[in-house]
Amino acid sequence: NYVLTQPHSVSGFPGETVTISCTRSSGSITGNYVQWYRQRPGSPPTSVIYEDDRRPSGVPDRFSASIDSSSNSASLTISGLKTEDEADYYCQSDDSTNLWVFGGGTKLTVL
Amino acid sequence: EVQLVQSGAEVKKPGESLKISCKGFGYSFSTYWMAWVRQVPGKGLEWMGIIYPGDSDTRYSPSLQGQVTISVDKSISTAYLQWSSLRASDTAIYYCARPRGDGSGSMSFYFDYWGQGTLVTVSS
């Protein structure tokens, strides 16, 4: 079993670039795909990144993601920040026991 | 268009039983796994369990095993999550979510569709 750790909050001004990290506590971050979900208040999560760095249809290319094996972490980067990006963001990967493992979530505030 | 439509909000007392549902539209329900995910208000997401409607193969999160039962009625494309005796700590929003697959029963660990959520409130 492992834990995915995210910062509680990040913020940025419109037009800026923000990055949200997701650090895996044990085992290699490259061993299992990482997904990222956005959840606006009162709505279910929706995917913004799957399989480490792939964007679902309809997600703008302002959203990108990467994997860094040296820090054993994944990162979600949102460029050209818009007010509509304000939401909670969750990383997610998988595990042989718990199957789905979610990070604790990061609240993105657009200032 | 794929849709997962969940049953409405519920208010229950501790000790009562409950069964909530998730109906799939727009795809071959029997050949895609279906999961349940819990979210305590103001908190994060927690995977609860998963079921394959084709043969009712079910897996549970080790932390929740025995506390809930996941079932399915593939004849009406509906998955269920049920409790025999609710506790106040079961108060949460419950989402059904479909792992992406290819319709053959294979599954990835990526949820490509989510239901709208069912709020369950347990209070005396």
PDB file of C-alpha atoms in Angstrom:
ATOM      1  CA  ASN A   1       0.000   0.000   0.000  1.00  0.00           C
ATOM      2  CA  TYR A   2       1.116   3.521  -0.647  1.00  0.00           C
ATOM      3  CA  VAL A   3      -0.163   7.064  -0.219  1.00  0.00           C
ATOM      4  CA  LEU A   4      -0.379   9.872  -2.766  1.00  0.00           C
ATOM      5  CA  THR A   5       0.354  13.247  -1.177  1.00  0.00           C
ATOM      6  CA  GLN A   6      -0.824  16.505  -2.684  1.00  0.00           C
ATOM      7  CA  PRO A   7      -0.516  20.086  -1.402  1.00  0.00           C
ATOM      8  CA  HIS A   8      -3.700  21.243   0.289  1.00  0.00           C
ATOM      9  CA  SER A   9      -3.933  24.361  -1.816  1.00  0.00           C
ATOM     10  CA  VAL A  10      -2.345  26.297  -4.630  1.00  0.00           C
ATOM     11  CA  SER A  11      -3.277  29.631  -6.137  1.00  0.00           C
ATOM     12  CA  GLY A  12      -2.517  31.860  -9.060  1.00  0.00           C
ATOM     13  CA  PHE A  13      -3.711  34.884 -10.966  1.00  0.00           C
ATOM     14  CA  PRO A  14      -5.529  34.655 -14.272  1.00  0.00           C
ATOM     15  CA  GLY A  15      -3.088  33.998 -17.076  1.00  0.00           C
ATOM     16  CA  GLU A  16      -0.441  32.508 -14.808  1.00  0.00           C
ATOM     17  CA  THR A  17       0.797  28.927 -14.694  1.00  0.00           C
ATOM     18  CA  VAL A  18       0.306  26.700 -11.669  1.00  0.00           C
ATOM     19  CA  THR A  19       1.595  23.220 -10.930  1.00  0.00           C
ATOM     20  CA  ILE A  20       0.091  20.668  -8.552  1.00  0.00           C
ATOM     21  CA  SER A  21       2.310  17.862  -7.325  1.00  0.00           C
ATOM     22  CA  CYS A  22       1.386  14.319  -6.326  1.00  0.00           C
ATOM     23  CA  THR A  23       4.080  12.350  -4.505  1.00  0.00           C
ATOM     24  CA  ARG A  24       3.956   8.592  -4.088  1.00  0.00           C
ATOM     25  CA  SER A  25       5.103   7.365  -0.689  1.00  0.00           C
ATOM     26  CA  SER A  26       6.501   3.984  -1.718  1.00  0.00           C
ATOM     27  CA  GLY A  27       6.990   2.062  -4.898  1.00  0.00           C
ATOM     28  CA  SER A  28       7.805   3.731  -8.171  1.00  0.00           C
ATOM     29  CA  ILE A  29       5.575   6.460  -9.566  1.00  0.00           C
ATOM     30  CA  THR A  30       6.343   5.005 -12.985  1.00  0.00           C
ATOM     31  CA  GLY A  31       4.972   1.618 -11.993  1.00  0.00           C
ATOM     32  CA  ASN A  32       1.309   2.563 -12.424  1.00  0.00           C
ATOM     33  CA  TYR A  33      -0.458   5.155 -14.522  1.00  0.00           C
ATOM     34  CA  VAL A  34      -1.515   8.412 -12.872  1.00  0.00           C
ATOM     35  CA  GLN A  35      -4.792  10.140 -13.571  1.00  0.00           C
ATOM     36  CA  TRP A  36      -5.931  13.649 -12.618  1.00  0.00           C
ATOM     37  CA  TYR A  37      -9.525  14.673 -11.932  1.00  0.00           C
ATOM     38  CA  ARG A  38     -11.077  18.089 -11.493  1.00  0.00           C
ATOM     39  CA  GLN A  39     -14.039  18.547  -9.180  1.00  0.00           C
ATOM     40  CA  ARG A  40     -16.005  21.756  -9.128  1.00  0.00           C
ATOM     41  CA  PRO A  41     -18.251  22.472  -6.102  1.00  0.00           C
ATOM     42  CA  GLY A  42     -21.418  20.447  -6.183  1.00  0.00           C
ATOM     43  CA  SER A  43     -20.327  18.353  -9.163  1.00  0.00           C
ATOM     44  CA  PRO A  44     -18.798  14.928  -9.659  1.00  0.00           C
ATOM     45  CA  PRO A  45     -15.131  14.631 -10.628  1.00  0.00           C
ATOM     46  CA  THR A  46     -14.208  14.767 -14.286  1.00  0.00           C
ATOM     47  CA  SER A  47     -10.980  13.677 -15.861  1.00  0.00           C
ATOM     48  CA  VAL A  48      -8.429  16.171 -17.108  1.00  0.00           C
ATOM     49  CA  ILE A  49      -5.480  13.771 -17.549  1.00  0.00           C
ATOM     50  CA  TYR A  50      -5.283   9.993 -17.833  1.00  0.00           C
ATOM     51  CA  GLU A  51      -2.439   7.521 -18.263  1.00  0.00           C
ATOM     52  CA  ASP A  52       0.163   9.971 -16.964  1.00  0.00           C
ATOM     53  CA  ASP A  53      -0.082  12.647 -19.644  1.00  0.00           C
ATOM     54  CA  ARG A  54      -3.002  12.045 -21.984  1.00  0.00           C
ATOM     55  CA  ARG A  55      -5.855  14.525 -22.249  1.00  0.00           C
ATOM     56  CA  PRO A  56      -9.432  13.332 -22.684  1.00  0.00           C
ATOM     57  CA  SER A  57     -11.336  14.762 -25.594  1.00  0.00           C
ATOM     58  CA  GLY A  58     -12.521  18.276 -24.814  1.00  0.00           C
ATOM     59  CA  VAL A  59      -9.837  19.125 -22.255  1.00  0.00           C
ATOM     60  CA  PRO A  60      -7.818  22.108 -23.495  1.00  0.00           C
ATOM     61  CA  ASP A  61      -4.075  21.858 -24.011  1.00  0.00           C
ATOM     62  CA  ARG A  62      -3.607  24.338 -21.178  1.00  0.00           C
ATOM     63  CA  PHE A  63      -3.682  21.190 -19.052  1.00  0.00           C
ATOM     64  CA  SER A  64      -0.565  19.043 -19.122  1.00  0.00           C
ATOM     65  CA  ALA A  65       1.046  16.505 -16.840  1.00  0.00           C
ATOM     66  CA  SER A  66       4.319  14.777 -16.286  1.00  0.00           C
ATOM     67  CA  ILE A  67       6.047  12.134 -14.222  1.00  0.00           C
ATOM     68  CA  ASP A  68       9.333  12.716 -12.364  1.00  0.00           C
ATOM     69  CA  SER A  69      10.975   9.520 -11.209  1.00  0.00           C
ATOM     70  CA  SER A  70      13.686  11.403  -9.298  1.00  0.00           C
ATOM     71  CA  SER A  71      11.115  12.866  -6.895  1.00  0.00           C
ATOM     72  CA  ASN A  72       8.738   9.933  -7.322  1.00  0.00           C
ATOM     73  CA  SER A  73       5.968  12.328  -8.165  1.00  0.00           C
ATOM     74  CA  ALA A  74       3.487  13.325 -10.815  1.00  0.00           C
ATOM     75  CA  SER A  75       2.595  16.897 -11.660  1.00  0.00           C
ATOM     76  CA  LEU A  76      -0.383  18.615 -13.224  1.00  0.00           C
ATOM     77  CA  THR A  77       0.335  21.955 -14.865  1.00  0.00           C
ATOM     78  CA  ILE A  78      -2.347  24.430 -15.823  1.00  0.00           C
ATOM     79  CA  SER A  79      -1.192  27.316 -17.973  1.00  0.00           C
ATOM     80  CA  GLY A  80      -3.099  30.464 -18.907  1.00  0.00           C
ATOM     81  CA  LEU A  81      -5.104  30.151 -15.713  1.00  0.00           C
ATOM     82  CA  LYS A  82      -8.800  31.000 -15.988  1.00  0.00           C
ATOM     83  CA  THR A  83     -11.371  31.613 -13.289  1.00  0.00           C
ATOM     84  CA  GLU A  84     -13.209  28.497 -14.454  1.00  0.00           C
ATOM     85  CA  ASP A  85     -10.183  26.392 -13.448  1.00  0.00           C
ATOM     86  CA  GLU A  86     -10.940  27.052  -9.789  1.00  0.00           C
ATOM     87  CA  ALA A  87     -11.745  23.631  -8.351  1.00  0.00           C
ATOM     88  CA  ASP A  88     -10.366  20.726  -6.365  1.00  0.00           C
ATOM     89  CA  TYR A  89      -7.901  18.524  -8.211  1.00  0.00           C
ATOM     90  CA  TYR A  90      -7.193  14.898  -7.347  1.00  0.00           C
ATOM     91  CA  CYS A  91      -4.458  12.606  -8.544  1.00  0.00           C
ATOM     92  CA  GLN A  92      -5.171   8.898  -8.690  1.00  0.00           C
ATOM     93  CA  SER A  93      -3.214   5.756  -9.357  1.00  0.00           C
ATOM     94  CA  ASP A  94      -3.672   2.081  -8.685  1.00  0.00           C
ATOM     95  CA  ASP A  95      -2.402  -0.602  -6.339  1.00  0.00           C
ATOM     96  CA  SER A  96      -2.645  -4.370  -6.272  1.00  0.00           C
ATOM     97  CA  THR A  97      -4.540  -4.342  -2.954  1.00  0.00           C
ATOM     98  CA  ASN A  98      -6.517  -1.137  -2.866  1.00  0.00           C
ATOM     99  CA  LEU A  99      -6.950  -0.973  -6.639  1.00  0.00           C
ATOM    100  CA  TRP A 100      -7.755   2.752  -6.799  1.00  0.00           C
ATOM    101  CA  VAL A 101      -5.623   5.135  -4.719  1.00  0.00           C
ATOM    102  CA  PHE A 102      -6.557   8.821  -4.613  1.00  0.00           C
ATOM    103  CA  GLY A 103      -4.492  11.744  -3.427  1.00  0.00           C
ATOM    104  CA  GLY A 104      -6.008  13.948  -0.761  1.00  0.00           C
ATOM    105  CA  GLY A 105      -6.900  16.679  -3.230  1.00  0.00           C
ATOM    106  CA  THR A 106      -5.637  20.189  -3.897  1.00  0.00           C
ATOM    107  CA  LYS A 107      -7.816  23.275  -3.854  1.00  0.00           C
ATOM    108  CA  LEU A 108      -6.908  25.598  -6.701  1.00  0.00           C
ATOM    109  CA  THR A 109      -7.861  29.212  -6.115  1.00  0.00           C
ATOM    110  CA  VAL A 110      -7.764  31.705  -8.956  1.00  0.00           C
ATOM    111  CA  LEU A 111      -7.017  35.051  -7.353  1.00  0.00           C
TER     112      LEU A 111
ATOM    113  CA  GLU B   1     -23.996   9.052 -25.078  1.00  0.00           C
ATOM    114  CA  VAL B   2     -22.840   7.236 -21.964  1.00  0.00           C
ATOM    115  CA  GLN B   3     -24.651   8.318 -18.805  1.00  0.00           C
ATOM    116  CA  LEU B   4     -24.683   7.050 -15.247  1.00  0.00           C
ATOM    117  CA  VAL B   5     -27.831   8.151 -13.441  1.00  0.00           C
ATOM    118  CA  GLN B   6     -27.996   7.686  -9.692  1.00  0.00           C
ATOM    119  CA  SER B   7     -30.929   7.580  -7.318  1.00  0.00           C
ATOM    120  CA  GLY B   8     -31.861  10.597  -5.240  1.00  0.00           C
ATOM    121  CA  ALA B   9     -30.679  11.887  -1.896  1.00  0.00           C
ATOM    122  CA  GLU B  10     -31.548   9.908   1.208  1.00  0.00           C
ATOM    123  CA  VAL B  11     -31.964  10.826   4.866  1.00  0.00           C
ATOM    124  CA  LYS B  12     -31.822   7.900   7.264  1.00  0.00           C
ATOM    125  CA  LYS B  13     -31.461   7.156  10.947  1.00  0.00           C
ATOM    126  CA  PRO B  14     -28.610   5.128  12.433  1.00  0.00           C
ATOM    127  CA  GLY B  15     -29.333   1.432  12.256  1.00  0.00           C
ATOM    128  CA  GLU B  16     -31.591   1.681   9.216  1.00  0.00           C
ATOM    129  CA  SER B  17     -30.889  -0.099   5.948  1.00  0.00           C
ATOM    130  CA  LEU B  18     -30.452   1.532   2.565  1.00  0.00           C
ATOM    131  CA  LYS B  19     -29.901   0.614  -1.070  1.00  0.00           C
ATOM    132  CA  ILE B  20     -28.911   3.244  -3.639  1.00  0.00           C
ATOM    133  CA  SER B  21     -28.686   2.711  -7.363  1.00  0.00           C
ATOM    134  CA  CYS B  22     -26.805   3.674 -10.484  1.00  0.00           C
ATOM    135  CA  LYS B  23     -28.307   3.031 -13.908  1.00  0.00           C
ATOM    136  CA  GLY B  24     -26.134   2.962 -17.002  1.00  0.00           C
ATOM    137  CA  PHE B  25     -27.247   4.288 -20.361  1.00  0.00           C
ATOM    138  CA  GLY B  26     -25.697   4.366 -23.784  1.00  0.00           C
ATOM    139  CA  TYR B  27     -23.323   1.414 -23.564  1.00  0.00           C
ATOM    140  CA  SER B  28     -23.228  -2.335 -23.035  1.00  0.00           C
ATOM    141  CA  PHE B  29     -23.739  -2.367 -19.274  1.00  0.00           C
ATOM    142  CA  SER B  30     -22.842  -6.029 -18.792  1.00  0.00           C
ATOM    143  CA  THR B  31     -19.359  -5.756 -20.259  1.00  0.00           C
ATOM    144  CA  TYR B  32     -17.977  -2.814 -18.294  1.00  0.00           C
ATOM    145  CA  TRP B  33     -16.982  -2.838 -14.634  1.00  0.00           C
ATOM    146  CA  MET B  34     -18.724  -0.403 -12.291  1.00  0.00           C
ATOM    147  CA  ALA B  35     -17.198   1.129  -9.182  1.00  0.00           C
ATOM    148  CA  TRP B  36     -18.464   3.041  -6.168  1.00  0.00           C
ATOM    149  CA  VAL B  37     -16.537   5.985  -4.735  1.00  0.00           C
ATOM    150  CA  ARG B  38     -17.272   7.756  -1.459  1.00  0.00           C
ATOM    151  CA  GLN B  39     -16.735  11.395  -0.584  1.00  0.00           C
ATOM    152  CA  VAL B  40     -17.383  12.651   2.903  1.00  0.00           C
ATOM    153  CA  PRO B  41     -18.528  16.291   2.614  1.00  0.00           C
ATOM    154  CA  GLY B  42     -15.519  18.559   2.402  1.00  0.00           C
ATOM    155  CA  LYS B  43     -13.127  15.607   2.135  1.00  0.00           C
ATOM    156  CA  GLY B  44     -11.438  13.570  -0.551  1.00  0.00           C
ATOM    157  CA  LEU B  45     -12.364  10.607  -2.721  1.00  0.00           C
ATOM    158  CA  GLU B  46     -12.243   7.018  -1.527  1.00  0.00           C
ATOM    159  CA  TRP B  47     -12.720   3.942  -3.683  1.00  0.00           C
ATOM    160  CA  MET B  48     -15.170   1.474  -2.119  1.00  0.00           C
ATOM    161  CA  GLY B  49     -15.535  -1.436  -4.456  1.00  0.00           C
ATOM    162  CA  ILE B  50     -16.168  -2.649  -7.954  1.00  0.00           C
ATOM    163  CA  ILE B  51     -18.405  -5.138  -9.717  1.00  0.00           C
ATOM    164  CA  TYR B  52     -18.487  -6.754 -13.145  1.00  0.00           C
ATOM    165  CA  PRO B  53     -22.135  -6.993 -14.206  1.00  0.00           C
ATOM    166  CA  GLY B  54     -21.455  -9.885 -16.562  1.00  0.00           C
ATOM    167  CA  ASP B  55     -20.801 -12.354 -13.770  1.00  0.00           C
ATOM    168  CA  SER B  56     -21.184 -10.228 -10.596  1.00  0.00           C
ATOM    169  CA  ASP B  57     -17.478 -10.607  -9.766  1.00  0.00           C
ATOM    170  CA  THR B  58     -17.021  -8.122  -6.917  1.00  0.00           C
ATOM    171  CA  ARG B  59     -13.991  -6.657  -5.175  1.00  0.00           C
ATOM    172  CA  TYR B  60     -14.049  -4.442  -2.106  1.00  0.00           C
ATOM    173  CA  SER B  61     -11.637  -1.963  -0.624  1.00  0.00           C
ATOM    174  CA  PRO B  62      -9.977  -3.735   2.322  1.00  0.00           C
ATOM    175  CA  SER B  63     -10.960  -0.851   4.600  1.00  0.00           C
ATOM    176  CA  LEU B  64     -14.653  -1.227   3.758  1.00  0.00           C
ATOM    177  CA  GLN B  65     -15.040  -4.959   3.366  1.00  0.00           C
ATOM    178  CA  GLY B  66     -18.124  -6.155   5.205  1.00  0.00           C
ATOM    179  CA  GLN B  67     -19.570  -2.702   5.734  1.00  0.00           C
ATOM    180  CA  VAL B  68     -21.377  -2.456   2.404  1.00  0.00           C
ATOM    181  CA  THR B  69     -22.660  -4.766  -0.301  1.00  0.00           C
ATOM    182  CA  ILE B  70     -22.322  -4.078  -3.996  1.00  0.00           C
ATOM    183  CA  SER B  71     -24.687  -5.836  -6.373  1.00  0.00           C
ATOM    184  CA  VAL B  72     -26.067  -5.521  -9.852  1.00  0.00           C
ATOM    185  CA  ASP B  73     -29.160  -6.309 -11.915  1.00  0.00           C
ATOM    186  CA  LYS B  74     -27.865  -6.445 -15.439  1.00  0.00           C
ATOM    187  CA  SER B  75     -31.366  -6.937 -16.845  1.00  0.00           C
ATOM    188  CA  ILE B  76     -32.083  -3.313 -15.983  1.00  0.00           C
ATOM    189  CA  SER B  77     -28.493  -2.028 -16.306  1.00  0.00           C
ATOM    190  CA  THR B  78     -28.362  -1.021 -12.672  1.00  0.00           C
ATOM    191  CA  ALA B  79     -25.725  -1.327  -9.984  1.00  0.00           C
ATOM    192  CA  TYR B  80     -26.464  -1.030  -6.293  1.00  0.00           C
ATOM    193  CA  LEU B  81     -24.718  -0.095  -3.088  1.00  0.00           C
ATOM    194  CA  GLN B  82     -26.387  -1.158   0.118  1.00  0.00           C
ATOM    195  CA  TRP B  83     -26.049  -1.018   3.859  1.00  0.00           C
ATOM    196  CA  SER B  84     -27.776  -3.262   6.386  1.00  0.00           C
ATOM    197  CA  SER B  85     -27.222  -0.933   9.327  1.00  0.00           C
ATOM    198  CA  LEU B  86     -26.208   2.655   8.688  1.00  0.00           C
ATOM    199  CA  ARG B  87     -23.969   4.680  10.944  1.00  0.00           C
ATOM    200  CA  ALA B  88     -23.532   8.435  11.201  1.00  0.00           C
ATOM    201  CA  SER B  89     -20.068   7.978   9.708  1.00  0.00           C
ATOM    202  CA  ASP B  90     -21.690   6.728   6.480  1.00  0.00           C
ATOM    203  CA  THR B  91     -22.858  10.290   5.781  1.00  0.00           C
ATOM    204  CA  ALA B  92     -21.264  11.084   2.433  1.00  0.00           C
ATOM    205  CA  ILE B  93     -21.801  11.562  -1.267  1.00  0.00           C
ATOM    206  CA  TYR B  94     -21.597   8.278  -3.122  1.00  0.00           C
ATOM    207  CA  TYR B  95     -20.610   8.210  -6.769  1.00  0.00           C
ATOM    208  CA  CYS B  96     -20.754   5.373  -9.207  1.00  0.00           C
ATOM    209  CA  ALA B  97     -17.963   5.532 -11.756  1.00  0.00           C
ATOM    210  CA  ARG B  98     -17.140   3.447 -14.789  1.00  0.00           C
ATOM    211  CA  PRO B  99     -13.536   2.360 -15.382  1.00  0.00           C
ATOM    212  CA  ARG B 100     -12.585   2.711 -19.004  1.00  0.00           C
ATOM    213  CA  GLY B 101     -12.685  -0.562 -20.866  1.00  0.00           C
ATOM    214  CA  ASP B 102     -13.082  -1.936 -24.339  1.00  0.00           C
ATOM    215  CA  GLY B 103     -16.314  -3.799 -23.780  1.00  0.00           C
ATOM    216  CA  SER B 104     -14.607  -7.165 -23.437  1.00  0.00           C
ATOM    217  CA  GLY B 105     -14.444  -7.136 -19.650  1.00  0.00           C
ATOM    218  CA  SER B 106     -10.970  -5.702 -19.464  1.00  0.00           C
ATOM    219  CA  MET B 107     -10.527  -2.668 -17.285  1.00  0.00           C
ATOM    220  CA  SER B 108      -8.161   0.216 -16.803  1.00  0.00           C
ATOM    221  CA  PHE B 109      -7.797   2.185 -13.575  1.00  0.00           C
ATOM    222  CA  TYR B 110      -9.145   5.342 -15.140  1.00  0.00           C
ATOM    223  CA  PHE B 111     -12.715   6.440 -14.487  1.00  0.00           C
ATOM    224  CA  ASP B 112     -14.037   7.881 -17.714  1.00  0.00           C
ATOM    225  CA  TYR B 113     -17.645   8.367 -16.613  1.00  0.00           C
ATOM    226  CA  TRP B 114     -19.149   9.328 -13.269  1.00  0.00           C
ATOM    227  CA  GLY B 115     -22.687   9.447 -11.927  1.00  0.00           C
ATOM    228  CA  GLN B 116     -24.031  12.687 -10.511  1.00  0.00           C
ATOM    229  CA  GLY B 117     -23.675  11.445  -6.934  1.00  0.00           C
ATOM    230  CA  THR B 118     -26.123  10.442  -4.212  1.00  0.00           C
ATOM    231  CA  LEU B 119     -25.997  12.272  -0.894  1.00  0.00           C
ATOM    232  CA  VAL B 120     -26.687   9.970   2.027  1.00  0.00           C
ATOM    233  CA  THR B 121     -27.284  11.644   5.370  1.00  0.00           C
ATOM    234  CA  VAL B 122     -27.432   9.497   8.491  1.00  0.00           C
ATOM    235  CA  SER B 123     -28.626  11.342  11.560  1.00  0.00           C
ATOM    236  CA  SER B 124     -30.768  10.660  14.561  1.00  0.00           C
TER     237      SER B 124
END
